[in-house]
Each structure stands twice: as structure tokens, then as C-alpha cells.
PDB file of C-alpha atoms in Angstrom:
ATOM      1  CA  UNK A   1       3.856-153.950-196.833  1.00  0.00           C
ATOM      2  CA  UNK A   2       6.081-154.094-199.927  1.00  0.00           C
ATOM      3  CA  UNK A   3       4.020-153.188-202.903  1.00  0.00           C
ATOM      4  CA  UNK A   4       4.488-154.227-206.735  1.00  0.00           C
ATOM      5  CA  UNK A   5       6.626-152.625-209.108  1.00  0.00           C
ATOM      6  CA  UNK A   6       4.973-149.527-210.756  1.00  0.00           C
ATOM      7  CA  UNK A   7       3.850-149.799-214.194  1.00  0.00           C
ATOM      8  CA  UNK A   8       2.417-147.698-217.023  1.00  0.00           C
ATOM      9  CA  UNK A   9      -0.951-149.299-216.092  1.00  0.00           C
ATOM     10  CA  UNK A  10      -4.523-148.495-215.445  1.00  0.00           C
ATOM     11  CA  UNK A  11      -5.036-146.736-211.866  1.00  0.00           C
ATOM     12  CA  UNK A  12      -6.163-149.758-210.071  1.00  0.00           C
ATOM     13  CA  UNK A  13      -3.248-149.261-207.564  1.00  0.00           C
ATOM     14  CA  UNK A  14      -0.081-149.998-210.227  1.00  0.00           C
ATOM     15  CA  UNK A  15       1.428-147.546-212.162  1.00  0.00           C
ATOM     16  CA  UNK A  16      -0.461-145.774-215.099  1.00  0.00           C
ATOM     17  CA  UNK A  17       0.591-143.776-217.795  1.00  0.00           C
ATOM     18  CA  UNK A  18      -2.389-140.579-217.248  1.00  0.00           C
ATOM     19  CA  UNK A  19      -1.207-139.261-220.886  1.00  0.00           C
ATOM     20  CA  UNK A  20      -2.399-142.697-222.583  1.00  0.00           C
ATOM     21  CA  UNK A  21      -5.872-142.097-221.431  1.00  0.00           C
ATOM     22  CA  UNK A  22      -6.119-139.427-223.211  1.00  0.00           C
ATOM     23  CA  UNK A  23      -5.819-139.331-227.141  1.00  0.00           C
ATOM     24  CA  UNK A  24      -2.916-136.765-228.374  1.00  0.00           C
ATOM     25  CA  UNK A  25      -3.245-136.121-232.057  1.00  0.00           C
ATOM     26  CA  UNK A  26      -1.382-133.795-233.914  1.00  0.00           C
ATOM     27  CA  UNK A  27      -4.088-132.160-236.257  1.00  0.00           C
ATOM     28  CA  UNK A  28      -3.474-130.557-239.460  1.00  0.00           C
ATOM     29  CA  UNK A  29      -5.307-128.091-241.190  1.00  0.00           C
ATOM     30  CA  UNK A  30      -9.041-129.664-241.681  1.00  0.00           C
ATOM     31  CA  UNK A  31     -11.980-128.810-243.630  1.00  0.00           C
ATOM     32  CA  UNK A  32     -13.991-127.869-240.750  1.00  0.00           C
ATOM     33  CA  UNK A  33     -12.703-125.715-238.054  1.00  0.00           C
ATOM     34  CA  UNK A  34     -12.353-127.130-234.505  1.00  0.00           C
ATOM     35  CA  UNK A  35     -11.453-125.023-231.491  1.00  0.00           C
ATOM     36  CA  UNK A  36     -10.707-125.937-227.825  1.00  0.00           C
ATOM     37  CA  UNK A  37     -14.099-126.608-225.942  1.00  0.00           C
ATOM     38  CA  UNK A  38     -12.517-124.219-222.999  1.00  0.00           C
ATOM     39  CA  UNK A  39     -10.457-120.941-224.552  1.00  0.00           C
ATOM     40  CA  UNK A  40     -12.460-121.717-228.107  1.00  0.00           C
ATOM     41  CA  UNK A  41      -9.098-120.914-229.209  1.00  0.00           C
ATOM     42  CA  UNK A  42      -8.236-122.832-232.787  1.00  0.00           C
ATOM     43  CA  UNK A  43      -7.178-126.142-233.043  1.00  0.00           C
ATOM     44  CA  UNK A  44      -6.493-125.937-236.641  1.00  0.00           C
ATOM     45  CA  UNK A  45      -2.758-126.705-237.252  1.00  0.00           C
ATOM     46  CA  UNK A  46      -1.610-127.388-233.708  1.00  0.00           C
ATOM     47  CA  UNK A  47      -1.118-130.335-231.258  1.00  0.00           C
ATOM     48  CA  UNK A  48      -4.381-131.033-229.357  1.00  0.00           C
ATOM     49  CA  UNK A  49      -6.276-133.414-226.956  1.00  0.00           C
ATOM     50  CA  UNK A  50      -9.557-135.364-227.405  1.00  0.00           C
ATOM     51  CA  UNK A  51     -11.031-136.178-224.060  1.00  0.00           C
ATOM     52  CA  UNK A  52     -14.790-137.482-222.891  1.00  0.00           C
ATOM     53  CA  UNK A  53     -15.636-136.061-226.505  1.00  0.00           C
ATOM     54  CA  UNK A  54     -14.498-133.251-225.984  1.00  0.00           C
ATOM     55  CA  UNK A  55     -11.262-131.227-227.947  1.00  0.00           C
ATOM     56  CA  UNK A  56      -8.671-129.305-225.762  1.00  0.00           C
ATOM     57  CA  UNK A  57      -5.443-127.246-226.641  1.00  0.00           C
ATOM     58  CA  UNK A  58      -2.615-128.560-224.139  1.00  0.00           C
ATOM     59  CA  UNK A  59      -2.816-125.749-221.802  1.00  0.00           C
ATOM     60  CA  UNK A  60      -5.910-125.986-221.320  1.00  0.00           C
ATOM     61  CA  UNK A  61      -5.820-130.044-220.949  1.00  0.00           C
ATOM     62  CA  UNK A  62      -3.098-129.651-218.486  1.00  0.00           C
ATOM     63  CA  UNK A  63      -4.537-127.421-216.394  1.00  0.00           C
ATOM     64  CA  UNK A  64      -7.594-129.008-216.115  1.00  0.00           C
ATOM     65  CA  UNK A  65      -6.881-132.574-215.954  1.00  0.00           C
ATOM     66  CA  UNK A  66      -3.022-133.074-215.362  1.00  0.00           C
ATOM     67  CA  UNK A  67      -2.137-134.537-211.839  1.00  0.00           C
ATOM     68  CA  UNK A  68       0.778-133.012-209.410  1.00  0.00           C
ATOM     69  CA  UNK A  69       3.686-135.393-208.804  1.00  0.00           C
ATOM     70  CA  UNK A  70       4.012-136.345-205.344  1.00  0.00           C
ATOM     71  CA  UNK A  71       7.670-135.246-205.319  1.00  0.00           C
ATOM     72  CA  UNK A  72       8.024-131.736-206.906  1.00  0.00           C
ATOM     73  CA  UNK A  73       4.741-130.904-206.645  1.00  0.00           C
ATOM     74  CA  UNK A  74       4.732-129.543-210.436  1.00  0.00           C
ATOM     75  CA  UNK A  75       2.005-130.638-213.191  1.00  0.00           C
ATOM     76  CA  UNK A  76       2.885-133.480-215.134  1.00  0.00           C
ATOM     77  CA  UNK A  77       2.505-132.741-218.260  1.00  0.00           C
ATOM     78  CA  UNK A  78       1.013-134.613-221.569  1.00  0.00           C
ATOM     79  CA  UNK A  79       4.837-135.580-223.013  1.00  0.00           C
ATOM     80  CA  UNK A  80       5.668-136.958-219.710  1.00  0.00           C
ATOM     81  CA  UNK A  81       4.738-140.415-218.146  1.00  0.00           C
ATOM     82  CA  UNK A  82       2.182-140.335-215.368  1.00  0.00           C
ATOM     83  CA  UNK A  83       3.222-143.247-212.859  1.00  0.00           C
ATOM     84  CA  UNK A  84       0.332-143.578-210.373  1.00  0.00           C
ATOM     85  CA  UNK A  85       0.126-145.834-207.317  1.00  0.00           C
ATOM     86  CA  UNK A  86      -2.670-145.823-205.000  1.00  0.00           C
ATOM     87  CA  UNK A  87      -4.081-142.797-206.344  1.00  0.00           C
ATOM     88  CA  UNK A  88      -0.410-140.618-205.793  1.00  0.00           C
ATOM     89  CA  UNK A  89       1.347-140.031-208.949  1.00  0.00           C
ATOM     90  CA  UNK A  90       4.883-139.198-210.164  1.00  0.00           C
ATOM     91  CA  UNK A  91       7.028-138.082-212.973  1.00  0.00           C
ATOM     92  CA  UNK A  92       8.991-140.910-214.183  1.00  0.00           C
ATOM     93  CA  UNK A  93      11.846-139.402-213.171  1.00  0.00           C
ATOM     94  CA  UNK A  94      10.891-138.382-209.908  1.00  0.00           C
ATOM     95  CA  UNK A  95       9.576-141.835-209.241  1.00  0.00           C
ATOM     96  CA  UNK A  96      12.643-142.656-207.469  1.00  0.00           C
ATOM     97  CA  UNK A  97      13.669-144.270-204.090  1.00  0.00           C
ATOM     98  CA  UNK A  98      13.745-141.602-200.707  1.00  0.00           C
ATOM     99  CA  UNK A  99      16.812-142.940-199.267  1.00  0.00           C
ATOM    100  CA  UNK A 100      19.190-144.228-202.055  1.00  0.00           C
ATOM    101  CA  UNK A 101      17.523-142.173-204.772  1.00  0.00           C
ATOM    102  CA  UNK A 102      17.405-145.609-207.276  1.00  0.00           C
ATOM    103  CA  UNK A 103      14.888-145.659-209.893  1.00  0.00           C
ATOM    104  CA  UNK A 104      11.754-147.776-208.898  1.00  0.00           C
ATOM    105  CA  UNK A 105      10.026-148.378-212.279  1.00  0.00           C
ATOM    106  CA  UNK A 106      10.285-151.937-213.116  1.00  0.00           C
ATOM    107  CA  UNK A 107      11.243-152.914-209.299  1.00  0.00           C
ATOM    108  CA  UNK A 108       9.818-153.605-205.881  1.00  0.00           C
ATOM    109  CA  UNK A 109       8.809-150.766-203.763  1.00  0.00           C
ATOM    110  CA  UNK A 110       7.206-149.534-200.847  1.00  0.00           C
ATOM    111  CA  UNK A 111       5.587-146.396-199.798  1.00  0.00           C
ATOM    112  CA  UNK A 112       5.165-145.257-196.420  1.00  0.00           C
ATOM    113  CA  UNK A 113       4.460-141.813-194.463  1.00  0.00           C
ATOM    114  CA  UNK A 114       4.634-140.162-198.080  1.00  0.00           C
ATOM    115  CA  UNK A 115       7.943-141.838-198.704  1.00  0.00           C
ATOM    116  CA  UNK A 116       9.007-144.289-201.862  1.00  0.00           C
ATOM    117  CA  UNK A 117      11.555-146.768-200.584  1.00  0.00           C
ATOM    118  CA  UNK A 118      13.171-149.624-202.417  1.00  0.00           C
ATOM    119  CA  UNK A 119      13.154-153.039-200.887  1.00  0.00           C
ATOM    120  CA  UNK A 120      16.617-152.620-199.537  1.00  0.00           C
ATOM    121  CA  UNK A 121      15.878-149.183-198.035  1.00  0.00           C
ATOM    122  CA  UNK A 122      12.642-149.880-196.431  1.00  0.00           C
ATOM    123  CA  UNK A 123      13.672-153.241-194.611  1.00  0.00           C
ATOM    124  CA  UNK A 124      16.614-151.230-193.333  1.00  0.00           C
ATOM    125  CA  UNK A 125      13.999-148.278-192.345  1.00  0.00           C
ATOM    126  CA  UNK A 126      11.216-150.646-190.838  1.00  0.00           C
ATOM    127  CA  UNK A 127      13.552-152.051-188.377  1.00  0.00           C
ATOM    128  CA  UNK A 128      14.233-148.599-187.007  1.00  0.00           C
ATOM    129  CA  UNK A 129      10.817-147.220-186.721  1.00  0.00           C
ATOM    130  CA  UNK A 130       8.413-146.789-183.536  1.00  0.00           C
ATOM    131  CA  UNK A 131       6.229-149.806-183.454  1.00  0.00           C
ATOM    132  CA  UNK A 132       3.750-147.581-182.521  1.00  0.00           C
ATOM    133  CA  UNK A 133       3.310-144.331-184.710  1.00  0.00           C
ATOM    134  CA  UNK A 134       5.387-145.761-187.002  1.00  0.00           C
ATOM    135  CA  UNK A 135       7.937-142.839-187.330  1.00  0.00           C
ATOM    136  CA  UNK A 136      11.808-143.317-187.171  1.00  0.00           C
ATOM    137  CA  UNK A 137      13.891-142.781-184.132  1.00  0.00           C
ATOM    138  CA  UNK A 138      16.371-140.070-184.833  1.00  0.00           C
ATOM    139  CA  UNK A 139      19.955-139.776-183.342  1.00  0.00           C
ATOM    140  CA  UNK A 140      20.320-139.449-179.538  1.00  0.00           C
ATOM    141  CA  UNK A 141      16.421-140.128-179.323  1.00  0.00           C
ATOM    142  CA  UNK A 142      15.308-142.384-176.164  1.00  0.00           C
ATOM    143  CA  UNK A 143      13.574-145.555-177.051  1.00  0.00           C
ATOM    144  CA  UNK A 144      12.682-148.896-175.486  1.00  0.00           C
ATOM    145  CA  UNK A 145      13.081-152.203-176.927  1.00  0.00           C
ATOM    146  CA  UNK A 146      11.168-155.772-176.495  1.00  0.00           C
ATOM    147  CA  UNK A 147      10.993-158.919-178.526  1.00  0.00           C
ATOM    148  CA  UNK A 148      12.718-157.038-181.274  1.00  0.00           C
ATOM    149  CA  UNK A 149       9.970-154.339-181.341  1.00  0.00           C
ATOM    150  CA  UNK A 150      10.994-150.914-180.401  1.00  0.00           C
ATOM    151  CA  UNK A 151       9.206-147.500-178.855  1.00  0.00           C
ATOM    152  CA  UNK A 152       9.529-144.067-178.776  1.00  0.00           C
ATOM    153  CA  UNK A 153       9.498-142.935-174.965  1.00  0.00           C
ATOM    154  CA  UNK A 154       5.897-140.974-175.643  1.00  0.00           C
ATOM    155  CA  UNK A 155       4.444-143.986-177.452  1.00  0.00           C
ATOM    156  CA  UNK A 156       5.301-146.852-175.008  1.00  0.00           C
ATOM    157  CA  UNK A 157       2.266-146.689-173.277  1.00  0.00           C
ATOM    158  CA  UNK A 158      -0.505-149.173-172.332  1.00  0.00           C
ATOM    159  CA  UNK A 159      -2.738-150.263-175.272  1.00  0.00           C
ATOM    160  CA  UNK A 160      -6.078-149.836-172.559  1.00  0.00           C
ATOM    161  CA  UNK A 161      -5.482-146.988-170.726  1.00  0.00           C
ATOM    162  CA  UNK A 162      -2.829-144.990-172.627  1.00  0.00           C
ATOM    163  CA  UNK A 163      -0.644-144.528-169.703  1.00  0.00           C
ATOM    164  CA  UNK A 164       3.139-144.495-170.080  1.00  0.00           C
ATOM    165  CA  UNK A 165       4.759-147.656-169.005  1.00  0.00           C
ATOM    166  CA  UNK A 166       8.375-146.233-168.914  1.00  0.00           C
ATOM    167  CA  UNK A 167      10.441-148.884-166.306  1.00  0.00           C
ATOM    168  CA  UNK A 168       7.244-150.385-165.043  1.00  0.00           C
ATOM    169  CA  UNK A 169       6.332-153.820-165.718  1.00  0.00           C
ATOM    170  CA  UNK A 170       4.054-155.209-168.018  1.00  0.00           C
ATOM    171  CA  UNK A 171       2.833-157.610-170.134  1.00  0.00           C
ATOM    172  CA  UNK A 172       1.555-158.357-173.777  1.00  0.00           C
ATOM    173  CA  UNK A 173      -1.995-158.875-174.873  1.00  0.00           C
ATOM    174  CA  UNK A 174      -2.681-159.403-178.032  1.00  0.00           C
ATOM    175  CA  UNK A 175       1.178-158.662-179.064  1.00  0.00           C
ATOM    176  CA  UNK A 176       0.787-154.861-177.598  1.00  0.00           C
ATOM    177  CA  UNK A 177       2.222-153.879-174.142  1.00  0.00           C
ATOM    178  CA  UNK A 178      -0.479-153.518-171.351  1.00  0.00           C
ATOM    179  CA  UNK A 179       0.421-152.487-167.609  1.00  0.00           C
ATOM    180  CA  UNK A 180      -0.763-154.713-164.740  1.00  0.00           C
ATOM    181  CA  UNK A 181      -3.476-152.782-163.413  1.00  0.00           C
ATOM    182  CA  UNK A 182      -5.084-152.988-166.641  1.00  0.00           C
ATOM    183  CA  UNK A 183      -3.977-156.494-167.350  1.00  0.00           C
ATOM    184  CA  UNK A 184      -5.415-157.715-164.024  1.00  0.00           C
ATOM    185  CA  UNK A 185      -8.731-156.025-164.390  1.00  0.00           C
ATOM    186  CA  UNK A 186      -9.255-156.974-167.955  1.00  0.00           C
ATOM    187  CA  UNK A 187      -7.881-160.117-169.584  1.00  0.00           C
ATOM    188  CA  UNK A 188      -6.366-161.773-166.607  1.00  0.00           C
ATOM    189  CA  UNK A 189      -7.949-164.930-165.107  1.00  0.00           C
ATOM    190  CA  UNK A 190      -9.618-164.653-161.731  1.00  0.00           C
ATOM    191  CA  UNK A 191     -10.214-167.505-159.204  1.00  0.00           C
ATOM    192  CA  UNK A 192     -13.759-168.776-158.551  1.00  0.00           C
ATOM    193  CA  UNK A 193     -13.405-168.947-154.707  1.00  0.00           C
ATOM    194  CA  UNK A 194     -11.528-165.749-153.823  1.00  0.00           C
ATOM    195  CA  UNK A 195     -11.852-163.528-157.099  1.00  0.00           C
ATOM    196  CA  UNK A 196      -8.092-162.558-156.903  1.00  0.00           C
ATOM    197  CA  UNK A 197      -5.767-162.786-160.202  1.00  0.00           C
ATOM    198  CA  UNK A 198      -4.248-166.095-160.971  1.00  0.00           C
ATOM    199  CA  UNK A 199      -0.978-165.199-161.542  1.00  0.00           C
ATOM    200  CA  UNK A 200       0.698-168.518-161.961  1.00  0.00           C
ATOM    201  CA  UNK A 201      -0.375-171.918-161.784  1.00  0.00           C
ATOM    202  CA  UNK A 202      -3.675-172.733-161.267  1.00  0.00           C
ATOM    203  CA  UNK A 203      -6.319-175.165-162.399  1.00  0.00           C
ATOM    204  CA  UNK A 204      -9.845-175.381-164.069  1.00  0.00           C
ATOM    205  CA  UNK A 205     -12.843-177.324-163.141  1.00  0.00           C
ATOM    206  CA  UNK A 206     -15.474-177.481-165.245  1.00  0.00           C
ATOM    207  CA  UNK A 207     -14.424-174.556-167.278  1.00  0.00           C
ATOM    208  CA  UNK A 208     -13.822-172.269-164.096  1.00  0.00           C
ATOM    209  CA  UNK A 209     -10.646-171.507-162.882  1.00  0.00           C
ATOM    210  CA  UNK A 210      -8.984-171.784-159.289  1.00  0.00           C
ATOM    211  CA  UNK A 211      -5.952-171.101-157.487  1.00  0.00           C
ATOM    212  CA  UNK A 212      -4.869-174.516-156.415  1.00  0.00           C
ATOM    213  CA  UNK A 213      -4.925-173.604-152.764  1.00  0.00           C
ATOM    214  CA  UNK A 214      -8.642-172.559-153.100  1.00  0.00           C
ATOM    215  CA  UNK A 215      -9.974-175.664-154.567  1.00  0.00           C
ATOM    216  CA  UNK A 216     -10.401-177.093-151.509  1.00  0.00           C
ATOM    217  CA  UNK A 217     -13.730-179.676-150.049  1.00  0.00           C
ATOM    218  CA  UNK A 218     -16.892-177.507-149.252  1.00  0.00           C
ATOM    219  CA  UNK A 219     -16.941-179.085-145.830  1.00  0.00           C
ATOM    220  CA  UNK A 220     -13.310-179.972-144.250  1.00  0.00           C
ATOM    221  CA  UNK A 221     -11.396-177.474-146.825  1.00  0.00           C
ATOM    222  CA  UNK A 222      -8.806-180.244-147.186  1.00  0.00           C
ATOM    223  CA  UNK A 223      -7.265-179.424-150.957  1.00  0.00           C
ATOM    224  CA  UNK A 224      -8.467-181.292-153.873  1.00  0.00           C
ATOM    225  CA  UNK A 225      -5.585-180.368-156.387  1.00  0.00           C
ATOM    226  CA  UNK A 226      -4.536-184.375-157.606  1.00  0.00           C
ATOM    227  CA  UNK A 227      -6.874-185.898-155.353  1.00  0.00           C
ATOM    228  CA  UNK A 228     -10.037-187.757-155.547  1.00  0.00           C
ATOM    229  CA  UNK A 229     -13.266-186.093-155.079  1.00  0.00           C
ATOM    230  CA  UNK A 230     -16.852-185.608-156.137  1.00  0.00           C
ATOM    231  CA  UNK A 231     -19.706-183.008-156.375  1.00  0.00           C
ATOM    232  CA  UNK A 232     -22.678-182.556-155.127  1.00  0.00           C
ATOM    233  CA  UNK A 233     -25.223-179.526-155.815  1.00  0.00           C
ATOM    234  CA  UNK A 234     -22.675-177.952-157.520  1.00  0.00           C
ATOM    235  CA  UNK A 235     -20.128-178.105-154.899  1.00  0.00           C
ATOM    236  CA  UNK A 236     -16.868-180.354-154.539  1.00  0.00           C
ATOM    237  CA  UNK A 237     -15.964-182.554-151.454  1.00  0.00           C
ATOM    238  CA  UNK A 238     -13.246-185.175-150.705  1.00  0.00           C
ATOM    239  CA  UNK A 239     -14.603-188.516-150.893  1.00  0.00           C
ATOM    240  CA  UNK A 240     -14.586-188.778-146.966  1.00  0.00           C
ATOM    241  CA  UNK A 241     -17.357-185.479-146.863  1.00  0.00           C
ATOM    242  CA  UNK A 242     -19.094-187.107-149.446  1.00  0.00           C
ATOM    243  CA  UNK A 243     -19.853-190.536-147.679  1.00  0.00           C
ATOM    244  CA  UNK A 244     -20.164-188.958-144.413  1.00  0.00           C
ATOM    245  CA  UNK A 245     -22.346-186.124-145.535  1.00  0.00           C
ATOM    246  CA  UNK A 246     -24.846-187.878-148.652  1.00  0.00           C
ATOM    247  CA  UNK A 247     -24.480-191.475-148.278  1.00  0.00           C
ATOM    248  CA  UNK A 248     -27.048-193.865-147.150  1.00  0.00           C
ATOM    249  CA  UNK A 249     -26.985-196.248-144.325  1.00  0.00           C
ATOM    250  CA  UNK A 250     -27.504-199.848-144.896  1.00  0.00           C
ATOM    251  CA  UNK A 251     -30.473-201.383-143.390  1.00  0.00           C
ATOM    252  CA  UNK A 252     -28.658-204.043-141.830  1.00  0.00           C
ATOM    253  CA  UNK A 253     -25.278-203.337-140.577  1.00  0.00           C
ATOM    254  CA  UNK A 254     -26.209-199.433-139.963  1.00  0.00           C
ATOM    255  CA  UNK A 255     -22.998-198.298-141.739  1.00  0.00           C
ATOM    256  CA  UNK A 256     -23.036-195.977-144.773  1.00  0.00           C
ATOM    257  CA  UNK A 257     -22.473-197.204-148.009  1.00  0.00           C
ATOM    258  CA  UNK A 258     -19.630-195.204-149.083  1.00  0.00           C
ATOM    259  CA  UNK A 259     -17.886-195.068-151.942  1.00  0.00           C
ATOM    260  CA  UNK A 260     -17.045-193.004-155.037  1.00  0.00           C
ATOM    261  CA  UNK A 261     -18.407-193.805-158.650  1.00  0.00           C
ATOM    262  CA  UNK A 262     -20.487-197.227-159.558  1.00  0.00           C
ATOM    263  CA  UNK A 263     -21.234-198.336-156.270  1.00  0.00           C
ATOM    264  CA  UNK A 264     -23.340-201.562-155.870  1.00  0.00           C
ATOM    265  CA  UNK A 265     -26.394-201.446-153.596  1.00  0.00           C
ATOM    266  CA  UNK A 266     -29.619-202.318-152.995  1.00  0.00           C
ATOM    267  CA  UNK A 267     -32.754-200.269-152.605  1.00  0.00           C
ATOM    268  CA  UNK A 268     -36.128-200.984-151.773  1.00  0.00           C
ATOM    269  CA  UNK A 269     -39.105-199.076-150.618  1.00  0.00           C
ATOM    270  CA  UNK A 270     -37.028-196.243-149.565  1.00  0.00           C
ATOM    271  CA  UNK A 271     -34.544-198.152-147.809  1.00  0.00           C
ATOM    272  CA  UNK A 272     -30.882-199.460-148.886  1.00  0.00           C
ATOM    273  CA  UNK A 273     -28.615-202.283-147.987  1.00  0.00           C
ATOM    274  CA  UNK A 274     -24.930-203.053-148.761  1.00  0.00           C
ATOM    275  CA  UNK A 275     -24.778-206.250-151.405  1.00  0.00           C
ATOM    276  CA  UNK A 276     -23.442-208.317-148.733  1.00  0.00           C
ATOM    277  CA  UNK A 277     -26.207-207.772-146.266  1.00  0.00           C
ATOM    278  CA  UNK A 278     -29.230-208.130-148.651  1.00  0.00           C
ATOM    279  CA  UNK A 279     -29.551-211.366-146.672  1.00  0.00           C
ATOM    280  CA  UNK A 280     -32.689-213.403-145.275  1.00  0.00           C
ATOM    281  CA  UNK A 281     -33.069-212.229-141.674  1.00  0.00           C
ATOM    282  CA  UNK A 282     -33.379-215.968-140.321  1.00  0.00           C
ATOM    283  CA  UNK A 283     -31.379-217.938-142.329  1.00  0.00           C
ATOM    284  CA  UNK A 284     -28.877-215.336-143.965  1.00  0.00           C
ATOM    285  CA  UNK A 285     -29.301-216.527-147.186  1.00  0.00           C
ATOM    286  CA  UNK A 286     -28.154-213.979-150.133  1.00  0.00           C
ATOM    287  CA  UNK A 287     -30.973-212.412-151.428  1.00  0.00           C
ATOM    288  CA  UNK A 288     -29.733-210.461-154.230  1.00  0.00           C
ATOM    289  CA  UNK A 289     -30.437-212.819-157.252  1.00  0.00           C
ATOM    290  CA  UNK A 290     -33.561-214.255-155.536  1.00  0.00           C
ATOM    291  CA  UNK A 291     -36.898-213.544-154.496  1.00  0.00           C
ATOM    292  CA  UNK A 292     -37.957-212.268-151.173  1.00  0.00           C
ATOM    293  CA  UNK A 293     -40.600-211.468-149.204  1.00  0.00           C
ATOM    294  CA  UNK A 294     -40.711-208.045-146.884  1.00  0.00           C
ATOM    295  CA  UNK A 295     -42.200-208.072-143.596  1.00  0.00           C
ATOM    296  CA  UNK A 296     -41.907-206.168-140.360  1.00  0.00           C
ATOM    297  CA  UNK A 297     -39.227-204.069-141.745  1.00  0.00           C
ATOM    298  CA  UNK A 298     -37.330-206.940-142.645  1.00  0.00           C
ATOM    299  CA  UNK A 299     -36.867-209.228-145.676  1.00  0.00           C
ATOM    300  CA  UNK A 300     -36.536-213.370-145.755  1.00  0.00           C
ATOM    301  CA  UNK A 301     -36.369-216.068-148.421  1.00  0.00           C
ATOM    302  CA  UNK A 302     -39.410-217.505-149.530  1.00  0.00           C
ATOM    303  CA  UNK A 303     -39.057-220.480-147.292  1.00  0.00           C
ATOM    304  CA  UNK A 304     -38.458-218.375-144.280  1.00  0.00           C
ATOM    305  CA  UNK A 305     -40.910-215.639-145.340  1.00  0.00           C
ATOM    306  CA  UNK A 306     -43.791-218.520-145.001  1.00  0.00           C
ATOM    307  CA  UNK A 307     -43.178-219.640-141.681  1.00  0.00           C
TER     308      UNK A 307
END
């Protein structure tokens, strides 16, 4: 990411002037003689630096505390600005774009692969680096491109098994290329019935995936996609098979009480009737909203039941 401009600030990820952290002073002759805490050389009449309550001559301080410039690899003396970014340090004059050499103080910049870039050069470099390793492409180097990304030949590999993809077919998972074998084994949906990969189409029923052709009646194997069906003991059935296998018989007409959803029927002592069949055996009066008398496995209205 492009970082903010370096400025002489504290070492918290922004540029800082290390020299300002130590008090530099020019000392004249004093009544009581001072000496460098390291080399014990007298500091009277010389420049010296106080650091953590200790006094140092300039050479001793720089050899002990001065930072090394990332660019020129020389010590950053107390006479120079020490610009810092993410624990890296540069001379003021070395804090430049590695491409166009523009000075970066007070400008937007980026730091990548141990190099500084101005905003414009970073955008140009970013467009020409490998999506896996982040390294640039050299002239004549073979590269693969897909969906705006570029890879070195050796970097264009499956994110799971690390096998080279080359010119083979692949798919994306979480924005990274995956070979077909790894995708099928780890990420693809598998049909609940045949356990094979659902490569296209398919449907979901109660959170489980199915091929369209595998989602069939558990009895007659009629395809159920787009048709009415019901379930029994966690299996799906077409309406005809459900009625044939599981519906009750009417005690009067002995036909199946069929239908899907809210079907109206009458049940009494383990027997069932169609509503239209729930009538007095003698006078055939409907008993769905009447009192009735059960006798000899049949039902009668109150009047007929007393005969």
C-alpha cells in the first residue's frame, strides 16, 4: 500500500530526525571538567551529546547510536537528518524514489521489496509484478495473465497442491487459482445421491445439493425438479407414490384418501373416512358435524342408531 509522506517525527512508522532525539550542545569551558562516558576524552571546549543522562563525544555517540542508511549503507551522522519509516532509516539526500530519483520528503511514497517508490512509479511497478511473489517481470520472461493478474511461469500454481497450472484448466477459490482436481476434492458441491461433483445447474433441498437428474422419487424414480412432491421418513416421493404407499383407505369406499397438504378427512378409533363418506350407514345423512353412534364397525346417526 502507498504510505504517507515521510516527515521528521517520532519512530512510530513515520519519518523522524534521530538527531533531535539526542541533545546536541556546544560546550565551552566549564568550571567542572566533563569527559566522554566511553573514551573518557575531555569534552571541555568540544561539541558533545547527552543521551540518557550520559555525555558522549560526537564520534563515540555516532559509533554507538547512529543508524545506517538503507540506501548508501553509511552511518547517518548527527549533522544529517535521519528519516525513518518502519524501522528503516535514510539520509535526507538518500530518501528518493528508486526509479525516477525524485525526492520523497513531504510526498506520497511506497516501500516494497526494500525499495522506495513515488506514487506514480509504484503504480507502474505494481501493474508489472507477479501476483504470487510480488517480483517484477524482466524482458523476455514468460508470464501468464488472467483477470488482470500476472504470474511468473514458476509462480502460476495451484494454491493447494502447489502443482504448476501452465496451460491446464483451473478455477478460482478465494481469488486464487486452484487446479480442477483440488477444486473438485475440496471446494465443489457434491450431489447428495451420487456424490459426484455438481459442475453446473443442480438444486438445493433442505440445505443439501442435488443434480437435477438425481432429485427423483424414492419409489418410481420420476424426476421431481419443478414438480409437486412430498417427503416421508426423510425421503422424497412424487404425489402418486406418496398416496399409493402411505395414504389411508376410506373405511366406507375403500379408496385412498389422497392429496398433498391439508386434506380434510375424519378419523375415529383407528379408522378413516373421506368427509363425503362419513355418513349414516342407513339413511346416508352426513355426520361430519353431527353426533353419531358407532355400532358393529359402522356409524349411524342418532335416530338410526337407536333402531
